[in-house]
Coordinates of N, CA and C in Angstrom, one line a residue:
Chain J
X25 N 0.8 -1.2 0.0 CA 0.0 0.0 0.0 C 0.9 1.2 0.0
X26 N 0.6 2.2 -0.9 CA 1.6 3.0 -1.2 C 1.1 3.9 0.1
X27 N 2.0 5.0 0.7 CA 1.9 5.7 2.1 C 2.6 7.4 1.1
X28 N 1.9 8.3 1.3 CA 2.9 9.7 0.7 C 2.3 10.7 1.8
X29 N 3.4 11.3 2.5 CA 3.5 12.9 3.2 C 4.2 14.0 2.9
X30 N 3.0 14.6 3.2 CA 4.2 16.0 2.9 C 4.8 16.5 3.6
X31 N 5.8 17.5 3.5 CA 6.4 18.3 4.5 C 6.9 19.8 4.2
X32 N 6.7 20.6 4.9 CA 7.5 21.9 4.1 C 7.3 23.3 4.9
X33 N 7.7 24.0 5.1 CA 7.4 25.2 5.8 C 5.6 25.5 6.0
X34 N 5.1 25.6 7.1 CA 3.8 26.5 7.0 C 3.5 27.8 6.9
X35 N 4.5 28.5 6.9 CA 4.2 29.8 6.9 C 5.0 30.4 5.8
X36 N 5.0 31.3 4.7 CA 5.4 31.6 3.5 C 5.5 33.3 3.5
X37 N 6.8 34.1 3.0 CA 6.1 35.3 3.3 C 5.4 36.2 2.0
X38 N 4.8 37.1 1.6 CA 4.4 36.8 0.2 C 5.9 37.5 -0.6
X39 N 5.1 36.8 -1.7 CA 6.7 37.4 -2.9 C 7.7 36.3 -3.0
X40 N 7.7 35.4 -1.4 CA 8.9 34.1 -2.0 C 8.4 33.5 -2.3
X41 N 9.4 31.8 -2.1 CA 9.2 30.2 -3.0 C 8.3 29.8 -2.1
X42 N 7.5 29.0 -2.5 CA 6.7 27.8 -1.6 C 7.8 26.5 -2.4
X43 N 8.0 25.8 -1.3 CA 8.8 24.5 -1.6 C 7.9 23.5 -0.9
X44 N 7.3 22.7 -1.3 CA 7.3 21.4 -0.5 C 7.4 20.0 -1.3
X45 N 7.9 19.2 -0.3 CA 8.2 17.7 -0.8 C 7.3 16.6 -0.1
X46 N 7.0 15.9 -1.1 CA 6.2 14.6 -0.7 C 6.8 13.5 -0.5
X47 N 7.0 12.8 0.3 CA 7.7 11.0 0.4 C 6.7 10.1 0.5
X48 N 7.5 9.6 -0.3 CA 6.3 8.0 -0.8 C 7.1 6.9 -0.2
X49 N 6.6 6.0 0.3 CA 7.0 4.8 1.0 C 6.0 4.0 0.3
X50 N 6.1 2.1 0.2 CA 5.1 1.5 0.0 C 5.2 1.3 -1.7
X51 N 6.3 2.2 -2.3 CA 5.8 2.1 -4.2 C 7.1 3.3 -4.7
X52 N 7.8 3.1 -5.9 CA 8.8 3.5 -6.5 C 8.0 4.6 -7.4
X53 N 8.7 5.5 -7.0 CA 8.4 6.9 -7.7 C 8.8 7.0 -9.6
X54 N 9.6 6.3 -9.7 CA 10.3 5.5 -10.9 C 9.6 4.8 -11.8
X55 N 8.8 3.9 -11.1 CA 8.4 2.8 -12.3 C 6.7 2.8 -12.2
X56 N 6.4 2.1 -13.0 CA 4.5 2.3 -13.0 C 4.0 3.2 -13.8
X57 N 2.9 3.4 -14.1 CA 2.0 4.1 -14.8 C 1.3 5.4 -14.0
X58 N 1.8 5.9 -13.3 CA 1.4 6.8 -12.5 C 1.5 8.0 -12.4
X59 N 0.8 8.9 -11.9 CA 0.7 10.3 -11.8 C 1.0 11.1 -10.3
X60 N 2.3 11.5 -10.1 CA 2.3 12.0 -9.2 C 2.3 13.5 -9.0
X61 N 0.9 13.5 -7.5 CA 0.1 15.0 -8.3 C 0.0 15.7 -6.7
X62 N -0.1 17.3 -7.1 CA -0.2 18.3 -6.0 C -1.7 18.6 -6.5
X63 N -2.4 18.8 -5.0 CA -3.8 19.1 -5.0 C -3.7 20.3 -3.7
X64 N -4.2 21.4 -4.2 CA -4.5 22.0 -3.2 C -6.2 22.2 -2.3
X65 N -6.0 22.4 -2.0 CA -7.3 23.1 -1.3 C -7.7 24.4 -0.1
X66 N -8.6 25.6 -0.8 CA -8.6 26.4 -0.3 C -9.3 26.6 0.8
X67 N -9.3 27.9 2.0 CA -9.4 28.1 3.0 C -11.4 28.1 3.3
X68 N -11.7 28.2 1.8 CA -13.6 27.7 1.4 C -13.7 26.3 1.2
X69 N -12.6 25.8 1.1 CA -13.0 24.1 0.6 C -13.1 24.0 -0.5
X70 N -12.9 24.7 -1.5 CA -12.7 24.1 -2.6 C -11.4 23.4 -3.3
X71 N -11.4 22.6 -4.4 CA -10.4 21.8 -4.2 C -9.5 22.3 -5.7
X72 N -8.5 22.6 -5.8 CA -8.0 22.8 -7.3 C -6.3 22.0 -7.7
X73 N -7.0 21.1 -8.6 CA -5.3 20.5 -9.1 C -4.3 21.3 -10.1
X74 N -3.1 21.2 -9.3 CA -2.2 21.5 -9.2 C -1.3 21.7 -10.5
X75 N -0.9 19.8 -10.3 CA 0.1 19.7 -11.6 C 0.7 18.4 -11.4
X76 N 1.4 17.8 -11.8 CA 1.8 15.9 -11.6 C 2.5 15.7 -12.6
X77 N 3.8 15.2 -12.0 CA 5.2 14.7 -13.0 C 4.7 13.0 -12.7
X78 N 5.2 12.3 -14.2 CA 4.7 11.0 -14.3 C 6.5 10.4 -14.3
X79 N 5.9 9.0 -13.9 CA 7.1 8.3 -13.7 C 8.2 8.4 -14.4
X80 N 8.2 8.8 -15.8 CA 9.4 9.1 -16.8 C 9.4 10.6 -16.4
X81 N 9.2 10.9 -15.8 CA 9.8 12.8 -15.6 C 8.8 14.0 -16.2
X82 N 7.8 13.3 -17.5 CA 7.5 14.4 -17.6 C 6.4 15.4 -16.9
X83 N 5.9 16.1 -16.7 CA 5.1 17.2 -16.0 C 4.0 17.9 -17.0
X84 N 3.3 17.6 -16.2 CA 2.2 18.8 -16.5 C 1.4 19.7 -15.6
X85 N 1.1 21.1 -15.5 CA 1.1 22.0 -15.0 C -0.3 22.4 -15.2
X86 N -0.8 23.1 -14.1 CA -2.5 23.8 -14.3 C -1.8 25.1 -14.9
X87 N -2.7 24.8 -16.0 CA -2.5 26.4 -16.7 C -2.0 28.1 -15.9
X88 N -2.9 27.9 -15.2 CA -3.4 29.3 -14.3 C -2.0 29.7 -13.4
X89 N -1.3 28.0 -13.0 CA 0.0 28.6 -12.2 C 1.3 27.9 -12.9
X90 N 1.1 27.7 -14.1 CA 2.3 27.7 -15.0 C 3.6 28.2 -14.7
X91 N 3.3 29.3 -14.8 CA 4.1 30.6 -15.2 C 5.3 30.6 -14.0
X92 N 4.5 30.1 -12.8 CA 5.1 30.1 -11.5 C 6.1 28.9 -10.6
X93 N 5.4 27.8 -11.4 CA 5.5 26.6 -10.7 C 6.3 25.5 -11.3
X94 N 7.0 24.9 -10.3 CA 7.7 23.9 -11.3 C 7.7 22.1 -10.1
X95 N 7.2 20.9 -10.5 CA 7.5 20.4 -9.9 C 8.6 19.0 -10.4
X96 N 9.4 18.4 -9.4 CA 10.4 17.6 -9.7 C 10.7 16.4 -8.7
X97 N 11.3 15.6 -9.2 CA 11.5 14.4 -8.2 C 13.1 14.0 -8.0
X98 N 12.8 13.1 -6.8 CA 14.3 12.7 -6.2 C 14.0 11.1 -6.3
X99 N 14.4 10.5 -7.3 CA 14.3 9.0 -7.4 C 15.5 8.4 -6.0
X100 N 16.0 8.9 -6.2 CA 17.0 8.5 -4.9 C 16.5 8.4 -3.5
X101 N 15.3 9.6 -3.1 CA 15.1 9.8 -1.8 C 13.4 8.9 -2.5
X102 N 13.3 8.6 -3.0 CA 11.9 8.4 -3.7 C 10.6 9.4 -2.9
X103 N 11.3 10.7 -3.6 CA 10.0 11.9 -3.1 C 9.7 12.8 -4.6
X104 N 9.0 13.8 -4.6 CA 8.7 14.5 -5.5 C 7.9 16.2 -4.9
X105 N 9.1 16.8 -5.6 CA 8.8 18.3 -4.8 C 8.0 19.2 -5.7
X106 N 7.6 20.3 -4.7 CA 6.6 21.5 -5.5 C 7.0 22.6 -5.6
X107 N 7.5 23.8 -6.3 CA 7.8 25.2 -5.9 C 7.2 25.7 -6.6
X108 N 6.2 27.1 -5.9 CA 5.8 27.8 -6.6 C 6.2 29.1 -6.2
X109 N 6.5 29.8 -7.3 CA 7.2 31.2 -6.8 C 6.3 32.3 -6.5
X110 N 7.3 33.3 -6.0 CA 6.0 35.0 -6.0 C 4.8 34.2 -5.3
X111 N 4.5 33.9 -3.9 CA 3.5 33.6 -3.8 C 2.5 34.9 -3.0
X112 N 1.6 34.7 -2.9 CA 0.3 35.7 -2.6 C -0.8 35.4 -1.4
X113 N -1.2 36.3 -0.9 CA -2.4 35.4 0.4 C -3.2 34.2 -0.5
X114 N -3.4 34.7 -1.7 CA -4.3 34.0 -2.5 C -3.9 32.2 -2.9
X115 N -2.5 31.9 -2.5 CA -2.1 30.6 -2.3 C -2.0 30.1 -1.2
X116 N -2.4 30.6 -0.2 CA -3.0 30.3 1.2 C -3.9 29.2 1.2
X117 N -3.6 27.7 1.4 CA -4.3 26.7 1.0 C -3.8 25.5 1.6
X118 N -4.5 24.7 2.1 CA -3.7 22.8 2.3 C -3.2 22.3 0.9
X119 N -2.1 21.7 1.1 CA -1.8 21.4 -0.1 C -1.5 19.8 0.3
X120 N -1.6 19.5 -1.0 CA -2.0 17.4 -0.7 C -1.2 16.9 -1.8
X121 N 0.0 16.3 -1.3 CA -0.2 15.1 -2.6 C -0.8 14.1 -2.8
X122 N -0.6 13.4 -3.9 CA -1.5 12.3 -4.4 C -1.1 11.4 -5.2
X123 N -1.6 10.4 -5.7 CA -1.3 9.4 -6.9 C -2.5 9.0 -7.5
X124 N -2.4 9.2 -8.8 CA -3.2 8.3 -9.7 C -2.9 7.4 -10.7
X125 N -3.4 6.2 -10.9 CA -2.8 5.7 -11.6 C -3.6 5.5 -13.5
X126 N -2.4 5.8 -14.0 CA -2.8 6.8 -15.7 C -3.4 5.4 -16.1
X127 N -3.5 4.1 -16.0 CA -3.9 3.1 -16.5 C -5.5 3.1 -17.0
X128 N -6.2 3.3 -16.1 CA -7.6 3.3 -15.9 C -8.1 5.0 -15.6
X129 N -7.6 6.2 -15.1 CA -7.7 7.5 -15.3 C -7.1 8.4 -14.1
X130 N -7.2 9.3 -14.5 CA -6.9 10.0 -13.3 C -7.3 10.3 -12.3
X131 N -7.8 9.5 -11.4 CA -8.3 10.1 -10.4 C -7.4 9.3 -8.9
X132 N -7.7 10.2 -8.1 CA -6.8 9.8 -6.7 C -7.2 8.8 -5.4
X133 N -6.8 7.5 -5.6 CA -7.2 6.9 -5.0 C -5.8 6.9 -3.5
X134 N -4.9 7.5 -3.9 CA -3.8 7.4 -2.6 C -3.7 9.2 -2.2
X135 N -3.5 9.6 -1.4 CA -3.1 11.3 -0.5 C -2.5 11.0 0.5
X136 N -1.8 12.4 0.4 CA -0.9 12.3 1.7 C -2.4 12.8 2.4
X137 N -1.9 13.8 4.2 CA -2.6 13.7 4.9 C -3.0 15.2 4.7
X138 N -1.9 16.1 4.0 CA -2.1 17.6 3.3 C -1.2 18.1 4.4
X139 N -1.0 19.5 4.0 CA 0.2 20.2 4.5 C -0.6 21.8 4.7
X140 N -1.1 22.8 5.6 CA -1.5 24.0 5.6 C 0.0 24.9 5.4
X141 N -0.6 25.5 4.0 CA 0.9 26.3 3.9 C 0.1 27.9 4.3
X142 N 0.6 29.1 5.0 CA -0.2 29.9 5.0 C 0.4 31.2 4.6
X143 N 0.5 32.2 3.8 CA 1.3 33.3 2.8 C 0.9 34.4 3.4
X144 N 1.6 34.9 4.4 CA 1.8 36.3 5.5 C 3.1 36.9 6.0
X145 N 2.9 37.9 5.9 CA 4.1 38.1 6.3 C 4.2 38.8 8.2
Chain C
X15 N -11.8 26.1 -19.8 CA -11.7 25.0 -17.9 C -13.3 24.4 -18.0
X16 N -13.2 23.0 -17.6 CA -14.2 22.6 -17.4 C -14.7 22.9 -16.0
X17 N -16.1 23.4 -15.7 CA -16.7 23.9 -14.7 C -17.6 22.4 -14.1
X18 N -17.5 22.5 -13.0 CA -18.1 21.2 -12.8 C -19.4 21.7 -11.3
X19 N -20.2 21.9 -11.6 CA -21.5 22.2 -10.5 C -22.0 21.2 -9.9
X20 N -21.7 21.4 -8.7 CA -22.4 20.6 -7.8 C -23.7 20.8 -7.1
X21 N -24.7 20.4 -6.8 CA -26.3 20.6 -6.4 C -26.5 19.5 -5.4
X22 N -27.4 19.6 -4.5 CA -27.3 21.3 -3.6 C -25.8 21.3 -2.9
X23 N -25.8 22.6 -2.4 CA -24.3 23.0 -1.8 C -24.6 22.3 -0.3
X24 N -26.0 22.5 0.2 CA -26.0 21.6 1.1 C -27.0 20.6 1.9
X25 N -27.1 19.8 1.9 CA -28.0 18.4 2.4 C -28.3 18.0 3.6
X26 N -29.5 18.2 4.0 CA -29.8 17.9 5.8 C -30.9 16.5 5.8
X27 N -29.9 15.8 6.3 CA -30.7 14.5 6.0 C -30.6 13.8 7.2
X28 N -31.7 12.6 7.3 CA -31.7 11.7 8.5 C -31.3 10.7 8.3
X29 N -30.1 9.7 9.4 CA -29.9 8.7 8.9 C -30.6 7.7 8.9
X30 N -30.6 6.8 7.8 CA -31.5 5.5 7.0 C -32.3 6.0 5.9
X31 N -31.9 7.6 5.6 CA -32.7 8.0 4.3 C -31.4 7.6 2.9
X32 N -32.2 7.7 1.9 CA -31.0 7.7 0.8 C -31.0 9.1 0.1
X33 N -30.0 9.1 -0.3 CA -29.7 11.0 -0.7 C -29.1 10.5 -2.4
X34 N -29.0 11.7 -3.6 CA -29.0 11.9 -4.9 C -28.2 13.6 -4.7
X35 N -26.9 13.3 -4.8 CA -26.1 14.6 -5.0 C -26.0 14.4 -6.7
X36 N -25.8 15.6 -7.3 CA -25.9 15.8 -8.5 C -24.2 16.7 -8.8
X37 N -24.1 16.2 -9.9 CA -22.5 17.2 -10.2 C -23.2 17.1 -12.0
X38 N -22.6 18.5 -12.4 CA -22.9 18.8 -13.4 C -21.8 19.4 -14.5
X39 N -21.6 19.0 -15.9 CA -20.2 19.5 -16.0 C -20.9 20.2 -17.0
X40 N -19.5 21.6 -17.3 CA -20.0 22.4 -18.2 C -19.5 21.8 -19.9
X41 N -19.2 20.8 -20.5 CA -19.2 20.0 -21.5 C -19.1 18.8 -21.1
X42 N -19.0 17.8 -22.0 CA -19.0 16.9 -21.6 C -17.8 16.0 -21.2
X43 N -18.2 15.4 -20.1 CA -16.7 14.4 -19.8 C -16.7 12.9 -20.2
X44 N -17.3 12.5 -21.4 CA -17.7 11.4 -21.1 C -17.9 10.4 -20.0
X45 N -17.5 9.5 -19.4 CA -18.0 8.9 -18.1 C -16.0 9.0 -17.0
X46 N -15.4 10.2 -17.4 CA -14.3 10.2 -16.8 C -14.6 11.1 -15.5
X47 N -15.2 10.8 -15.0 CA -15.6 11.5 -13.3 C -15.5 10.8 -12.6
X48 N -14.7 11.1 -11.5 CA -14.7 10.5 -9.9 C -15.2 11.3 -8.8
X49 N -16.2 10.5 -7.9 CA -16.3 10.8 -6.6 C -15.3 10.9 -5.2
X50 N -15.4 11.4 -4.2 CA -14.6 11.9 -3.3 C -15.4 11.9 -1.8
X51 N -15.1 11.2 -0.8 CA -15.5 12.5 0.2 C -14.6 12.3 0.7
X52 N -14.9 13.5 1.8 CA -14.0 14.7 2.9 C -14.4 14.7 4.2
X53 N -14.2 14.3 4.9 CA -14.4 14.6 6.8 C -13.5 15.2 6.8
X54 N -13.7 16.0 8.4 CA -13.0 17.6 8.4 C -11.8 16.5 8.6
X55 N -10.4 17.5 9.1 CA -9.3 17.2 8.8 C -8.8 16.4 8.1
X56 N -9.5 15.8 7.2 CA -8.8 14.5 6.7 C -8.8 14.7 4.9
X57 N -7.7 13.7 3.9 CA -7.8 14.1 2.8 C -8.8 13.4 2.3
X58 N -9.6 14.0 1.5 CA -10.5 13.4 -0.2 C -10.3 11.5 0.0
X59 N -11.5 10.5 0.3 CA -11.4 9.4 0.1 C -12.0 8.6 -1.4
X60 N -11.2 8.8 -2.1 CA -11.8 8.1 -3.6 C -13.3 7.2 -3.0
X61 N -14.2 7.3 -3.9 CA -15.6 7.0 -3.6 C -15.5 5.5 -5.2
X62 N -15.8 6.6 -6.3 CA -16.3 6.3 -6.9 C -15.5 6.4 -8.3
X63 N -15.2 5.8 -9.1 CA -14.6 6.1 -10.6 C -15.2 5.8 -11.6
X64 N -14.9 6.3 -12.9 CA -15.6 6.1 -14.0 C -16.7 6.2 -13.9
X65 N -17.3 7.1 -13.2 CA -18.7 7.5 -13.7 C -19.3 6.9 -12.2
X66 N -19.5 5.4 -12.5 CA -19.8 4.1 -11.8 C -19.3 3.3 -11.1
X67 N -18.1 2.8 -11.2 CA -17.1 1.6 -10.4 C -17.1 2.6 -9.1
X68 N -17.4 1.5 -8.2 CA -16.9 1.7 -6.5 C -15.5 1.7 -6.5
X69 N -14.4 1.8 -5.9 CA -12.9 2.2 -5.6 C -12.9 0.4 -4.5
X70 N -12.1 0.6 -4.5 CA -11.8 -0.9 -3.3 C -12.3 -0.3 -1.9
X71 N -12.8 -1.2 -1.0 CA -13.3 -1.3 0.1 C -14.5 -0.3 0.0
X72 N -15.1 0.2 -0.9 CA -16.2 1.2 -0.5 C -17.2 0.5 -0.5
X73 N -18.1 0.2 0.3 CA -19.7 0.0 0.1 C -20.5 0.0 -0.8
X74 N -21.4 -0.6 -0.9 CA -22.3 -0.9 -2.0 C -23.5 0.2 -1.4
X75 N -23.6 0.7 -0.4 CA -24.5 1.6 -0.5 C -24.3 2.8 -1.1
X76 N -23.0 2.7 -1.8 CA -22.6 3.9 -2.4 C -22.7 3.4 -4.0
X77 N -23.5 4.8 -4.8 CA -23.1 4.3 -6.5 C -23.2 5.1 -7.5
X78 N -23.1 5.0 -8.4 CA -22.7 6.4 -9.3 C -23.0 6.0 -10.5
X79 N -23.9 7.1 -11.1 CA -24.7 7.0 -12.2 C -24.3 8.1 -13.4
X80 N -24.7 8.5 -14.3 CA -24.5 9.2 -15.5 C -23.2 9.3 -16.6
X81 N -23.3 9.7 -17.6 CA -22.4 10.2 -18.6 C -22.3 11.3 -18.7
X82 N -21.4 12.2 -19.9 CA -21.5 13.2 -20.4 C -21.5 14.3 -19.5
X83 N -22.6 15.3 -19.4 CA -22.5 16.2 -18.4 C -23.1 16.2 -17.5
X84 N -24.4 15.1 -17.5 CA -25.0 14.9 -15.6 C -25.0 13.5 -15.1
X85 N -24.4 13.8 -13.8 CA -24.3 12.9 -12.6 C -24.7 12.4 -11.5
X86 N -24.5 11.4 -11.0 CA -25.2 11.5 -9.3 C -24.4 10.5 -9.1
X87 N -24.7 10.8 -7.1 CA -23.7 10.1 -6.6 C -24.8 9.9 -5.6
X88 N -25.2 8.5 -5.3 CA -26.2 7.8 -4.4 C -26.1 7.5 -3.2
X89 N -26.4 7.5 -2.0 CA -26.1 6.5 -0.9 C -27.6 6.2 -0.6
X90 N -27.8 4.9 -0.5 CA -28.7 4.2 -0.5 C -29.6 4.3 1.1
X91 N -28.6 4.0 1.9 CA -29.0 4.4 3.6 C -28.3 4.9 4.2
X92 N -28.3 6.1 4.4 CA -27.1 7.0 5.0 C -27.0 6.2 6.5
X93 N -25.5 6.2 6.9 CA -25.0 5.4 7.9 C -24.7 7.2 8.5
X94 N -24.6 7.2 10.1 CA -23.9 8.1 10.7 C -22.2 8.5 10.3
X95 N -21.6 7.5 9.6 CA -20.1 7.9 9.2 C -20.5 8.7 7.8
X96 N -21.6 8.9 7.4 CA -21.4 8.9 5.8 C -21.6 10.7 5.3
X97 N -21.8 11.2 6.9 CA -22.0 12.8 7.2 C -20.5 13.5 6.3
X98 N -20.6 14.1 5.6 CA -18.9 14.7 4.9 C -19.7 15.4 3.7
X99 N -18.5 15.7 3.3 CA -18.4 16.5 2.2 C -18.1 15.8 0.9
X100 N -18.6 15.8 -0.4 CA -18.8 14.9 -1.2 C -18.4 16.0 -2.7
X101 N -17.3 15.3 -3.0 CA -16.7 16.4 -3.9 C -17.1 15.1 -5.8
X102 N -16.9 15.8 -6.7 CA -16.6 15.1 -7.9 C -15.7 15.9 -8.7
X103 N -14.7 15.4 -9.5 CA -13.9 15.6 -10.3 C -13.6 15.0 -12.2
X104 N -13.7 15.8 -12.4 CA -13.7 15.4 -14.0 C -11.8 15.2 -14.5
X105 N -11.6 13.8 -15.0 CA -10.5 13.8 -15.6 C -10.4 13.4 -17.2
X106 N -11.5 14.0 -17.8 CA -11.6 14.0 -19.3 C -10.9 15.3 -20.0
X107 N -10.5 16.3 -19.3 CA -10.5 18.0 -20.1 C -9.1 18.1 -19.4
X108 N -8.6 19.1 -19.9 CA -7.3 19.8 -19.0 C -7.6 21.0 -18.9
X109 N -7.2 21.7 -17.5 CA -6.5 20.9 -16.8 C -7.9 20.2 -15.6
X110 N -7.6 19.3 -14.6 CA -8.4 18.5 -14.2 C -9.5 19.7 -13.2
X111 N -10.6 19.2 -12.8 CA -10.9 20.4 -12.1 C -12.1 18.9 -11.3
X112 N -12.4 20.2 -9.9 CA -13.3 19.4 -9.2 C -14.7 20.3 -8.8
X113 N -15.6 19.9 -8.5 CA -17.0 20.8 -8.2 C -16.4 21.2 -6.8
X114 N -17.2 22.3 -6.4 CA -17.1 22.9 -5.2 C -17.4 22.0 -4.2
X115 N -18.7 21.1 -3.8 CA -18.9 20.2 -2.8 C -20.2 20.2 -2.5
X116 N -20.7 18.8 -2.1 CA -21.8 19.1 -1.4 C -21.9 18.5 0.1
X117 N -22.1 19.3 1.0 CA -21.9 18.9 2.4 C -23.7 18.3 2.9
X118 N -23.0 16.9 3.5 CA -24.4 15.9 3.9 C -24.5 16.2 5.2
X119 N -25.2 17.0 6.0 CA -25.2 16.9 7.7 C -26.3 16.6 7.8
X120 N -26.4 16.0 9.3 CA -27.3 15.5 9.5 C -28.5 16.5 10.0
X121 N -30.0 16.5 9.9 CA -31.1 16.9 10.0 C -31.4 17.0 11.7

């Protein structure tokens, strides 16, 4: 059973990086048909995805924070990180990793337990 | 962006009734929608995939109906655990997007 947490600063001041990294235990970040994905969720509850590098490395990004965001993995440490730059109150959100597996669709059957990142200075 | 509406935002129900939450998408996703719910602190528990298929370990009083752009998500007899928040997500469009929620409390 694959296990993923996050970890990362909770408090952010605005204008800098948001960094956080997810560790997966239970399953190789490397191999399989998978999607590994950041999910945030705002301080209303609603829920918006992120973006998710697949087992060969490549990425894809929610349009809206492109411009900002980049995420990447440590096959070695078997984790996969998030940075989003210039951040704003407006990224003020739990942020969650996840997995899906690309075989049958995308949707998230594994999360970590989420991470409250909060953007104040 | 696919818009995905959820109906009603919120549900006051007794338990042993059965409830019909509705998610609605703004084109269609053919049957690539998943269910979700949420109790407070905790992350999103996959419910439901493909439209229909239950996820492992979920209950049969749970089930999932439609194509295209309208949905529902059933619970047959609401159990006291089954009080949450009940999200759906579309993974037919990019980029993926989820409905706002519909929160089940009890009556």
């Amino acid at each position: 059973q694959v296990h993923l947490e996050e970890s990362g600063p909770g408090l952010v001041k605005p204008s800098q990086t948001l960094s956080l990294t997810c560790n997966v235990s239970g399953g190789s970040i490397s191999s399989g048909d998978y999607f590994w994905s950041w999910i945030r969720q705002y301080p209303e509850k609603s829920l918006e995805w992120v973006g998710y590098i697949l087992s060969n490395g490549n990425t894809y990004y929610n349009p809206s924070l492109m411009s900002r965001m980049t995420i990447s993995k440590d096959t070695s440490k078997n984790q996969f990180s998030l940075k989003l730059t210039s951040v704003t109150a407006a990224d003020t959100a739990i942020y969650f990793c996840a997995r899906a597996s690309g075989g049958l669709g995308e949707f998230y059957a594994f999360w970590g337990r989420g991470t409250l990142v909060t953007v104040s200075s | 962006e696919i818009v995905m509406t959820q109906s009603p935002a919120t549900l006051s129900v007794s338990p042993g009734e059965r409830v019909a939450l509705s998610c609605r998408a703004s084109q269609s996703v053919s049957v690539n929608l998943a269910w979700y719910q949420q109790k407070p602190g905790q992350a999103p528990r996959l419910l439901i995939y493909g439209a229909s298929l239950r996820a492992t370990g979920i209950p049969a009083r749970f089930s999932g109906s439609g194509s295209g752009t309208e949905f529902t998500l059933s619970i047959s007899i609401l159990q006291s655990e089954d009080f949450a928040v009940y999200y759906c997500q579309q993974y037919n469009h990019w980029p993926r997007t989820f409905g706002q929620g519909t929160k089940v409390e009890i009556k």
